Coordinates of C-alpha atoms in Angstrom, one line a residue:
Chain A
M21 CA 0.0 0.0 0.0
E22 CA 1.2 3.5 -0.8
A23 CA 2.6 5.3 2.1
Y24 CA 0.2 8.2 1.9
K25 CA -2.8 5.9 2.2
R26 CA -1.4 4.8 5.5
V27 CA -1.1 8.4 6.6
A28 CA -4.7 9.0 5.8
L29 CA -5.8 5.8 7.6
A30 CA -3.6 6.7 10.7
R31 CA -5.4 10.1 10.9
K32 CA -8.9 8.8 10.1
K33 CA -11.4 10.4 12.4
T34 CA -13.2 7.2 13.2
R35 CA -10.0 5.4 14.2
P36 CA -10.0 4.3 17.9
T37 CA -8.2 6.7 20.2
G38 CA -6.1 6.2 23.3
Q39 CA -9.2 6.0 25.5
D40 CA -10.6 3.1 23.5
F41 CA -7.4 1.2 24.0
I42 CA -7.5 1.8 27.7
N43 CA -11.2 0.8 28.0
N44 CA -10.7 -2.4 26.0
I45 CA -7.4 -3.7 27.3
F46 CA -7.4 -2.9 31.0
T47 CA -9.8 -3.2 33.9
D48 CA -10.4 -1.0 36.9
F49 CA -8.6 1.9 35.3
I50 CA -8.2 4.9 37.5
E51 CA -7.2 8.1 35.9
L52 CA -4.7 10.3 37.7
H53 CA -4.4 13.9 36.7
G54 CA -1.9 16.8 36.7
D55 CA 1.8 17.4 36.5
R56 CA 2.1 19.1 40.0
Y57 CA 3.8 22.2 38.4
F58 CA 1.4 24.0 36.2
G59 CA -1.7 22.1 35.3
D60 CA -3.4 19.0 33.8
D61 CA -3.0 18.4 30.1
P62 CA -6.1 16.7 28.6
A63 CA -4.1 15.6 25.6
V64 CA -2.5 12.9 27.7
I65 CA -4.4 10.4 29.9
T66 CA -2.5 8.8 32.7
G67 CA -3.4 6.4 35.4
I68 CA -3.3 2.8 36.7
G69 CA -5.3 -0.3 36.0
Y70 CA -5.1 -4.0 35.7
L71 CA -3.7 -5.9 32.7
L72 CA -5.4 -9.2 33.5
D73 CA -4.1 -9.7 37.1
M74 CA -1.2 -7.3 36.8
P75 CA -1.3 -3.7 38.0
V76 CA 0.3 -1.4 35.3
T77 CA 0.7 2.3 34.7
I78 CA -1.0 3.5 31.5
I79 CA -0.1 6.6 29.6
A80 CA -2.1 7.4 26.5
Q81 CA -2.2 10.4 24.1
E82 CA -5.8 11.2 23.3
R83 CA -6.9 13.2 20.3
G84 CA -10.6 13.2 21.1
K85 CA -13.6 11.7 19.3
N86 CA -15.9 14.7 18.4
T87 CA -15.4 18.4 17.8
K88 CA -16.0 19.2 21.4
S89 CA -13.6 16.6 22.9
R90 CA -11.0 17.3 20.2
I91 CA -10.9 20.9 21.2
K92 CA -10.6 19.8 24.9
R93 CA -7.9 17.4 24.0
N94 CA -6.1 19.9 21.8
F95 CA -6.3 17.3 19.0
G96 CA -3.8 15.1 20.8
S97 CA -1.0 17.7 20.8
S98 CA 0.4 17.9 24.3
H99 CA 1.8 20.9 26.1
P100 CA 4.8 20.4 28.3
E101 CA 2.5 19.6 31.2
G102 CA 1.4 16.4 29.3
Y103 CA 5.0 15.1 29.2
R104 CA 5.6 16.1 32.8
K105 CA 2.4 14.4 33.9
A106 CA 3.5 11.3 32.0
L107 CA 7.0 11.4 33.7
R108 CA 5.4 11.8 37.1
Q109 CA 3.4 8.7 36.5
M110 CA 6.5 6.8 35.2
H111 CA 8.4 7.6 38.4
L112 CA 5.4 6.4 40.5
A113 CA 5.4 3.2 38.4
E114 CA 9.1 2.8 39.2
K115 CA 8.5 3.4 42.9
F116 CA 5.7 0.8 43.1
N117 CA 7.4 -1.6 40.6
R118 CA 4.7 -1.5 37.9
P119 CA 5.3 -2.0 34.2
I120 CA 4.4 0.9 32.0
V121 CA 2.4 0.9 28.7
C122 CA 2.4 4.0 26.5
F123 CA 0.0 4.6 23.7
I124 CA 1.3 7.1 21.1
D125 CA -1.1 9.0 18.9
T126 CA -0.2 12.6 18.2
S127 CA 0.5 14.8 15.2
G128 CA 3.3 16.3 17.4
A129 CA 4.0 18.3 20.5
F130 CA 2.0 21.5 20.4
C131 CA 3.6 24.5 18.8
G132 CA 2.4 27.6 20.6
I133 CA 3.4 30.5 22.8
G134 CA 2.5 28.9 26.1
A135 CA 4.1 25.6 25.1
E136 CA 7.4 27.3 24.3
E137 CA 7.2 29.6 27.4
R138 CA 6.9 26.6 29.6
G139 CA 9.7 24.6 28.0
Q140 CA 8.4 22.2 25.5
G141 CA 11.9 21.2 24.4
H142 CA 13.0 20.8 28.0
A143 CA 10.0 18.6 28.9
I144 CA 10.6 16.2 26.0
A145 CA 14.3 16.1 26.7
Q146 CA 13.8 15.2 30.4
N147 CA 11.4 12.4 29.4
L148 CA 14.0 10.9 26.9
M149 CA 16.7 11.0 29.6
E150 CA 14.5 9.7 32.4
M151 CA 12.8 6.9 30.4
M152 CA 16.2 5.6 29.4
S153 CA 16.9 4.6 33.0
L154 CA 13.5 3.6 34.3
K155 CA 13.9 0.4 36.3
V156 CA 10.6 -1.1 35.3
P157 CA 9.6 -2.6 31.9
V158 CA 8.2 -0.1 29.4
I159 CA 6.4 -0.9 26.1
S160 CA 5.3 1.8 23.7
I161 CA 2.7 1.2 21.1
I162 CA 2.0 3.6 18.2
I163 CA -1.7 3.3 17.6
G164 CA -2.2 6.2 15.1
E165 CA 0.1 9.0 14.3
G166 CA 3.6 9.1 15.8
G167 CA 4.6 12.7 15.2
S168 CA 8.3 13.3 15.8
G169 CA 9.6 14.4 19.2
G170 CA 6.1 14.7 20.6
A171 CA 5.8 10.9 20.0
L172 CA 9.3 10.0 21.0
A173 CA 8.8 11.6 24.4
L174 CA 6.7 8.5 25.3
G175 CA 8.6 6.2 23.0
V176 CA 11.9 5.4 24.8
A177 CA 10.8 1.8 25.6
D178 CA 12.1 -1.7 25.9
E179 CA 10.1 -2.5 22.8
V180 CA 8.1 -0.3 20.4
W181 CA 5.2 -1.9 18.7
M182 CA 3.1 -0.3 15.9
L183 CA -0.3 -1.0 14.5
E184 CA -0.3 -2.0 10.9
N185 CA -1.9 1.3 9.7
A186 CA -0.1 3.6 12.1
I187 CA 2.7 6.0 11.0
Y188 CA 5.8 7.3 12.8
S189 CA 7.8 10.1 11.3
V190 CA 10.4 12.7 12.0
I191 CA 8.3 15.4 10.3
S192 CA 4.8 15.4 8.8
P193 CA 4.8 14.6 5.1
E194 CA 3.2 18.1 4.6
G195 CA 5.9 19.8 6.5
C196 CA 8.6 17.9 4.7
A197 CA 7.2 18.7 1.2
S198 CA 6.9 22.4 2.0
I199 CA 10.3 22.8 3.7
L200 CA 12.4 20.6 1.4
W201 CA 10.7 21.2 -2.0
K202 CA 8.7 24.3 -1.2
D203 CA 5.8 22.5 -2.8
P204 CA 2.9 21.2 -0.6
S205 CA 1.6 19.2 -3.5
K206 CA 4.5 16.8 -3.2
T207 CA 3.1 15.5 0.1
K208 CA 2.6 11.9 -1.2
E209 CA 6.1 11.8 -2.5
A210 CA 7.4 13.0 0.8
A211 CA 5.4 10.3 2.6
N212 CA 7.2 7.7 0.5
C213 CA 10.6 9.2 1.1
L214 CA 10.3 9.5 4.9
K215 CA 9.8 5.7 5.4
L216 CA 7.1 6.2 7.9
T217 CA 5.0 3.0 7.6
A218 CA 5.2 0.1 10.1
Q219 CA 6.7 -2.1 7.4
D220 CA 9.5 0.4 6.6
L221 CA 10.2 0.9 10.3
L222 CA 10.3 -2.8 11.1
E223 CA 13.0 -3.1 8.4
L224 CA 14.9 -0.2 9.9
E225 CA 14.5 -1.9 13.3
V226 CA 13.0 1.2 14.7
I227 CA 10.0 -0.9 15.9
D228 CA 10.0 -4.5 17.1
E229 CA 6.6 -5.7 16.2
I230 CA 3.6 -4.9 13.9
I231 CA 0.1 -5.5 15.2
S232 CA -2.0 -6.5 12.3
E233 CA -5.4 -4.8 12.2
N234 CA -8.7 -4.9 10.5
H235 CA -9.4 -1.2 10.6
R236 CA -13.1 -1.6 10.8
D237 CA -13.1 -3.8 13.8
F238 CA -10.4 -3.5 16.5
K239 CA -11.6 -6.4 18.8
N240 CA -8.7 -8.6 17.6
V241 CA -6.2 -5.8 18.0
Y242 CA -7.2 -5.3 21.7
R243 CA -7.1 -9.0 22.4
E244 CA -3.7 -9.4 20.7
L245 CA -2.3 -6.4 22.6
K246 CA -3.7 -7.6 25.9
L247 CA -2.1 -11.0 25.5
N248 CA 1.2 -9.8 24.1
L249 CA 1.6 -7.2 26.7
Y250 CA 0.9 -9.6 29.5
K251 CA 3.3 -12.2 28.1
R252 CA 6.0 -9.6 27.5
F253 CA 5.8 -8.2 31.0
R254 CA 5.8 -11.6 32.6
K255 CA 9.0 -12.3 30.8
S256 CA 10.5 -9.0 31.9
Q257 CA 9.7 -9.6 35.5
I258 CA 12.6 -12.0 36.0
L259 CA 15.1 -9.4 34.6
S260 CA 17.1 -7.3 37.0
P261 CA 16.8 -3.5 36.6
E262 CA 20.4 -3.4 35.4
I263 CA 19.7 -5.8 32.5
L264 CA 16.5 -4.0 31.7
T265 CA 18.1 -0.5 31.4
Q266 CA 21.2 -1.8 29.7
T267 CA 19.0 -3.6 27.1
R268 CA 17.0 -0.4 26.6
Y269 CA 20.1 1.7 26.2
N270 CA 21.5 -0.8 23.6
R271 CA 18.2 -0.8 21.7
F272 CA 18.6 3.0 21.0
R273 CA 22.4 2.9 20.9
K274 CA 22.4 0.8 17.8
F275 CA 20.9 3.4 15.5
G276 CA 23.5 4.9 13.3
A277 CA 26.4 2.9 14.7
L278 CA 26.6 0.5 11.8
D279 CA 25.8 2.2 8.6
I280 CA 28.2 5.2 8.6
T281 CA 31.5 5.0 6.8
K282 CA 34.6 5.4 8.9
Chain B
M29 CA 53.2 58.6 -16.7
I30 CA 53.8 55.7 -19.0
S31 CA 55.4 56.7 -22.2
K32 CA 53.8 55.5 -25.4
G33 CA 55.0 52.2 -26.7
L34 CA 56.5 51.0 -23.5
F35 CA 54.0 48.1 -23.2
K36 CA 52.8 46.1 -26.1
K37 CA 49.2 46.4 -27.0
P38 CA 47.3 43.1 -26.4
K39 CA 47.1 41.1 -29.6
N40 CA 43.9 39.2 -29.0
E41 CA 40.9 39.2 -26.8
L42 CA 42.2 36.6 -24.5
E43 CA 45.3 38.5 -23.6
D44 CA 43.2 41.6 -23.2
H45 CA 40.9 39.7 -20.8
H46 CA 43.8 38.5 -18.8
W47 CA 45.1 42.0 -18.4
V48 CA 41.7 43.3 -17.3
K49 CA 41.4 40.5 -14.8
R50 CA 44.7 41.1 -13.2
Q51 CA 44.0 44.8 -12.9
S52 CA 40.8 44.1 -11.0
D53 CA 42.4 41.8 -8.6
P54 CA 43.9 44.0 -5.9
A55 CA 45.7 42.6 -2.9
I56 CA 42.8 43.5 -0.6
P57 CA 40.7 40.8 0.9
S58 CA 37.2 40.7 -0.6
E59 CA 35.6 41.0 2.8
L60 CA 37.4 44.0 4.4
C61 CA 34.2 45.1 6.2
R62 CA 31.1 43.4 7.5
S63 CA 27.8 45.1 8.1
C64 CA 26.2 44.2 11.4
P65 CA 22.7 42.6 10.9
S66 CA 21.5 44.2 14.1
C67 CA 22.7 47.9 14.0
K68 CA 23.7 48.0 10.3
Q69 CA 27.0 49.6 11.1
L70 CA 30.2 48.6 9.2
S71 CA 33.1 47.0 11.1
F72 CA 36.5 46.0 9.9
T73 CA 36.7 42.2 9.6
S74 CA 40.0 42.4 11.5
D75 CA 38.4 44.2 14.4
L76 CA 35.7 41.6 14.5
D77 CA 38.3 38.9 14.5
N78 CA 39.9 40.5 17.5
N79 CA 36.6 41.0 19.3
F80 CA 35.3 37.4 19.3
H81 CA 33.1 38.3 16.3
I82 CA 31.0 40.6 18.4
C83 CA 29.9 43.9 16.9
P84 CA 31.9 46.6 18.7
K85 CA 29.1 49.0 18.3
C86 CA 26.0 47.1 19.5
G87 CA 27.3 43.8 20.9
Y88 CA 25.6 41.7 18.3
H89 CA 27.2 38.2 18.1
F90 CA 27.9 37.2 14.5
R91 CA 27.5 33.6 13.7
I92 CA 30.8 31.8 13.7
N93 CA 31.8 28.3 12.6
G94 CA 32.9 25.5 14.8
R95 CA 36.7 25.9 14.4
Q96 CA 36.5 29.6 15.2
R97 CA 34.6 28.7 18.4
L98 CA 37.0 25.9 19.3
N99 CA 39.9 28.3 19.0
M100 CA 38.2 30.8 21.4
I101 CA 37.5 28.2 24.1
I102 CA 40.2 25.6 24.1
D103 CA 43.8 26.1 25.3
P104 CA 46.0 26.5 22.2
G105 CA 47.4 23.2 21.0
S106 CA 45.5 21.1 23.5
F107 CA 42.7 19.8 21.3
T108 CA 42.6 16.2 20.0
E109 CA 39.7 15.6 17.6
H110 CA 37.7 12.4 17.7
H111 CA 36.1 10.5 14.9
Q112 CA 36.5 13.3 12.4
N113 CA 36.2 10.9 9.5
L114 CA 32.7 9.7 10.2
I115 CA 30.5 10.6 7.2
S116 CA 26.8 10.1 6.5
T117 CA 25.3 7.7 4.0
N118 CA 21.9 7.9 2.5
R119 CA 20.4 4.8 4.0
L120 CA 16.8 5.9 3.2
E121 CA 17.8 6.7 -0.3
F122 CA 16.2 10.1 0.2
P123 CA 16.2 12.0 -3.1
G124 CA 18.9 14.7 -3.4
Y125 CA 20.5 13.9 0.0
E126 CA 23.9 12.9 -1.4
E127 CA 24.2 16.2 -3.3
K128 CA 23.2 18.1 -0.2
L129 CA 25.9 16.3 1.8
E130 CA 28.5 17.0 -0.8
Q131 CA 27.6 20.7 -1.0
A132 CA 27.6 20.9 2.8
T133 CA 31.1 19.4 2.9
L134 CA 32.4 21.8 0.3
F135 CA 30.8 24.8 2.0
S136 CA 31.8 24.0 5.6
H137 CA 35.1 22.2 5.1
E138 CA 33.8 19.7 7.6
N139 CA 32.7 16.1 7.3
E140 CA 29.6 16.5 9.5
G141 CA 27.6 18.9 11.6
V142 CA 29.6 18.5 14.9
I143 CA 33.2 18.6 16.0
T144 CA 34.1 16.4 19.0
G145 CA 37.2 15.7 20.9
I146 CA 39.2 16.3 24.1
G147 CA 41.3 19.2 25.2
K148 CA 42.0 21.6 28.0
I149 CA 40.2 24.7 29.1
G150 CA 42.3 26.8 31.5
G151 CA 44.3 23.7 32.2
Y152 CA 41.2 21.6 33.0
D153 CA 40.7 18.4 31.0
V154 CA 37.4 18.4 29.2
A155 CA 35.5 16.5 26.5
L156 CA 34.1 19.0 24.1
F157 CA 31.6 19.2 21.3
V158 CA 31.0 22.1 19.0
M159 CA 28.2 22.0 16.5
E160 CA 28.8 23.3 13.0
V161 CA 26.2 25.8 11.7
T162 CA 27.6 25.8 8.2
F163 CA 27.0 22.0 7.7
M164 CA 23.3 21.7 6.9
M165 CA 22.4 24.1 9.8
G166 CA 23.9 21.8 12.3
S167 CA 21.1 19.4 11.8
M168 CA 21.3 16.1 13.7
G169 CA 21.5 12.9 11.6
Q170 CA 23.1 9.6 12.5
V171 CA 26.7 10.9 12.5
V172 CA 26.0 13.9 14.7
G173 CA 24.1 11.7 17.1
E174 CA 26.8 9.0 17.0
K175 CA 29.7 11.5 17.6
I176 CA 27.9 13.1 20.5
T177 CA 27.0 9.8 22.1
L178 CA 30.6 8.5 21.6
L179 CA 31.9 11.7 23.3
F180 CA 29.6 11.2 26.3
E181 CA 30.6 7.6 26.6
Y182 CA 34.3 8.5 26.4
A183 CA 33.8 11.2 29.0
T184 CA 32.0 8.8 31.3
E185 CA 34.7 6.2 30.9
H186 CA 37.5 8.7 31.5
H187 CA 35.7 10.8 34.2
L188 CA 35.7 14.0 32.2
P189 CA 33.3 16.9 32.2
V190 CA 31.5 17.6 28.9
I191 CA 31.3 21.1 27.5
G192 CA 29.0 21.4 24.5
F193 CA 28.2 24.3 22.2
T194 CA 24.9 23.7 20.4
V195 CA 23.6 25.2 17.2
S196 CA 21.1 23.3 15.2
G197 CA 18.1 23.4 13.0
G198 CA 16.9 20.2 14.6
A199 CA 16.6 16.6 13.4
R200 CA 17.7 16.0 9.8
M201 CA 14.6 15.0 7.9
Q202 CA 16.5 13.3 5.1
E203 CA 17.4 10.6 7.6
G204 CA 13.8 10.1 8.7
L205 CA 13.2 8.2 11.9
L206 CA 16.8 7.3 12.2
A207 CA 17.5 11.0 12.8
L208 CA 14.7 11.1 15.4
M209 CA 16.2 8.1 17.2
Q210 CA 19.4 10.1 17.7
M211 CA 17.5 12.2 20.2
A212 CA 16.9 9.1 22.4
K213 CA 20.4 7.8 21.8
T214 CA 22.2 11.0 22.8
S215 CA 19.9 11.4 25.8
G216 CA 21.0 8.0 26.9
G217 CA 24.6 9.0 26.7
V218 CA 23.9 12.2 28.7
K219 CA 22.0 10.3 31.3
R220 CA 24.8 7.7 31.9
H221 CA 27.4 10.5 32.1
S222 CA 25.1 12.3 34.6
D223 CA 24.5 9.2 36.7
A224 CA 28.3 8.8 37.0
G225 CA 28.3 12.1 38.8
L226 CA 30.0 14.0 36.1
L227 CA 29.5 17.6 35.0
Y228 CA 27.9 18.7 31.7
I229 CA 27.7 22.3 30.7
A230 CA 25.8 23.3 27.6
V231 CA 26.2 26.7 25.9
L232 CA 23.3 27.3 23.6
T233 CA 24.1 29.5 20.6
D234 CA 22.0 31.0 17.8
P235 CA 20.0 29.1 16.7
T236 CA 19.3 26.0 18.8
T237 CA 16.0 24.5 17.8
G238 CA 13.9 21.3 17.3
G239 CA 15.2 17.9 18.1
V240 CA 18.5 19.2 19.6
T241 CA 16.6 21.5 22.0
A242 CA 14.4 18.6 22.8
S243 CA 17.3 16.4 23.7
F244 CA 20.9 17.0 24.8
A245 CA 20.8 20.9 24.6
M246 CA 18.2 20.9 27.5
E247 CA 19.8 18.1 29.5
A248 CA 22.8 19.8 31.0
D249 CA 23.6 20.4 34.6
I250 CA 24.4 24.0 33.8
T251 CA 22.9 25.6 30.8
L252 CA 24.4 28.9 29.5
A253 CA 23.3 30.9 26.4
E254 CA 24.8 33.5 24.1
P255 CA 23.1 36.9 24.1
E256 CA 20.0 37.0 21.9
A257 CA 20.4 33.4 20.7
L258 CA 17.2 31.9 19.4
I259 CA 16.4 28.8 21.5
A260 CA 13.2 27.0 20.6
F261 CA 11.5 23.7 20.2
A262 CA 9.3 24.9 17.4
G263 CA 10.8 27.8 15.4
P264 CA 9.0 31.1 15.3
R265 CA 7.7 30.7 11.8
V266 CA 6.1 27.3 12.6
I267 CA 4.4 28.8 15.6
E268 CA 3.1 31.8 13.7
Q269 CA 1.7 29.5 11.1
T270 CA 0.1 27.3 13.7
I271 CA -1.5 30.0 15.9
R272 CA -1.9 32.6 13.1
Q273 CA -0.7 35.6 15.1
R274 CA 2.6 37.6 15.3
L275 CA 4.9 36.7 18.1
P276 CA 6.0 39.2 20.7
K277 CA 9.5 40.8 20.2
G278 CA 12.2 38.9 21.9
F279 CA 10.2 35.7 22.1
Q280 CA 12.4 32.6 22.3
R281 CA 15.5 34.6 22.6
A282 CA 18.1 33.7 25.3
E283 CA 16.9 36.6 27.5
F284 CA 13.3 35.3 27.3
L285 CA 14.5 31.8 28.4
L286 CA 16.4 33.3 31.3
E287 CA 13.3 35.1 32.4
K288 CA 11.2 31.9 32.1
G289 CA 13.8 29.9 34.0
F290 CA 15.2 27.6 31.3
V291 CA 18.8 28.8 31.3
D292 CA 21.2 29.5 34.1
G293 CA 22.9 32.5 32.6
I294 CA 23.6 34.5 29.5
V295 CA 27.3 34.9 28.8
P296 CA 28.7 37.0 26.0
R297 CA 31.3 35.3 23.9
N298 CA 34.3 37.3 25.3
L299 CA 33.5 36.0 28.8
Q300 CA 32.7 32.4 28.0
K301 CA 36.1 30.9 28.4
D302 CA 36.6 32.7 31.7
T303 CA 33.1 31.6 32.9
L304 CA 33.8 28.0 31.9
I305 CA 37.1 28.0 33.8
R306 CA 35.4 29.3 36.9
L307 CA 32.7 26.6 36.7
L308 CA 35.2 23.9 36.1
S309 CA 37.2 25.0 39.0
L310 CA 34.1 25.0 41.3
H311 CA 33.4 21.4 40.3
S312 CA 37.0 20.1 40.6
I313 CA 37.0 19.1 44.3
P314 CA 38.1 15.5 44.2
K315 CA 35.5 13.0 45.6
G316 CA 36.4 10.7 48.5
G317 CA 38.4 7.7 47.3
D318 CA 38.4 9.0 43.7
D319 CA 42.0 9.3 42.6
H320 CA 41.1 10.8 39.2
G321 CA 41.7 14.2 40.7
S322 CA 40.0 16.8 38.5
L323 CA 36.3 16.0 38.4

């Protein structure tokens, strides 16, 4: 399938959002709000719940389902508070030895005056650094759009999974076409060049697993995720924190170490 | 006065051309003066060279390349460069990327967008990285990420502080997600260095944006900035397009970040070396049982 078709599917308004994944995979979910510095960012939902019999911390970017909720959720584009709230929950997960699941679905971190004023770059940078050394297992799943740094800020995980029709990109194809070729009509071409589909990214080893989907019915997706997450976390439970963080470090350390000429 | 017939008249057009060309080639450097983008005043290039490339009239900091910066900071003759031969490949087969790399190499006389190595500042051993604005705007691809990570790993292993000068347009889109992954990779390097109890000072220079701001530029123990440097996650143009309104004057400049609490101090270029030496000195008390002495 052409890359741009995936982009359209990943952004489709009827596609399930973070909240749907929470509702369908976990039980007894309790949402926990706020970053304790400035406010609560509705573009990120955080909380704890059961994955079968296992308590886990859940962090999900939420883009909203209708006009009203999309405005409330800022279309899934977080302010720095969203990332700081996520980090607060990750540290709590570490304290209480709970695995962490992140659902990524954002067109990018929000670009605005308030976001810059309150350190959008700083918030993302801190997450990258802190996630690298979390002593509990972390799995990130890209369920829709994985927009650049705003997605990576929840994506430093032991394994990164991706739904079949999700995308993950350093820049939106629109942005790439207009910056590089000064021609927004070349969006489709840009989508191809950026290698942003799950298949491309599996080949580049940026992701570890593709979750196949029937994009009209997500029941199987939820079931598969529930089982895979449970199995994966059970396996990680026997690993020491040192091995866990070393493996995570190596996972990201490998990018670019091999294919550059010396 | 030249008497008639002393010089032969040119026989053909080519000779004539040669004559004209030589005449118009005076022994004066083409760039004797530079005009300041801020106050529009002219300054002699030689004056600027002797004044850290700061406008003597208004204090504007001209953009300088990595080698110039290196020479201002490091003790003369003490620098050993690391991995200067790493060059990028076009793994994604992104159209036009090879040509861009070639042009950037010719233009900047560097192999990639960052210079890394070890040296001394005021006698203190440091690991140093200086990003190169003339190489594709210091954008971060795999080589930039690799060199910076290698530097932090080296510094961790050898118990050295890291001093880094950032200037970057962000992640290099021609390397796609592999460029984005460098943000995580470098952050991992910084984190390990930090967990080892070692000092990292970042000096943010104009412009530091995008994926570099959202990774190692904002992860230092002490973050300094050059006056009026643009420091942003999203650049001003992107924000104006998103929110469709003009941005206030001074938005995202170093002084703004100081006011908002995101940098520790603003240090003009002529005081940077001195400031770094003082900071290195304040962090150089040996720890108990650590026989590595400085830091």
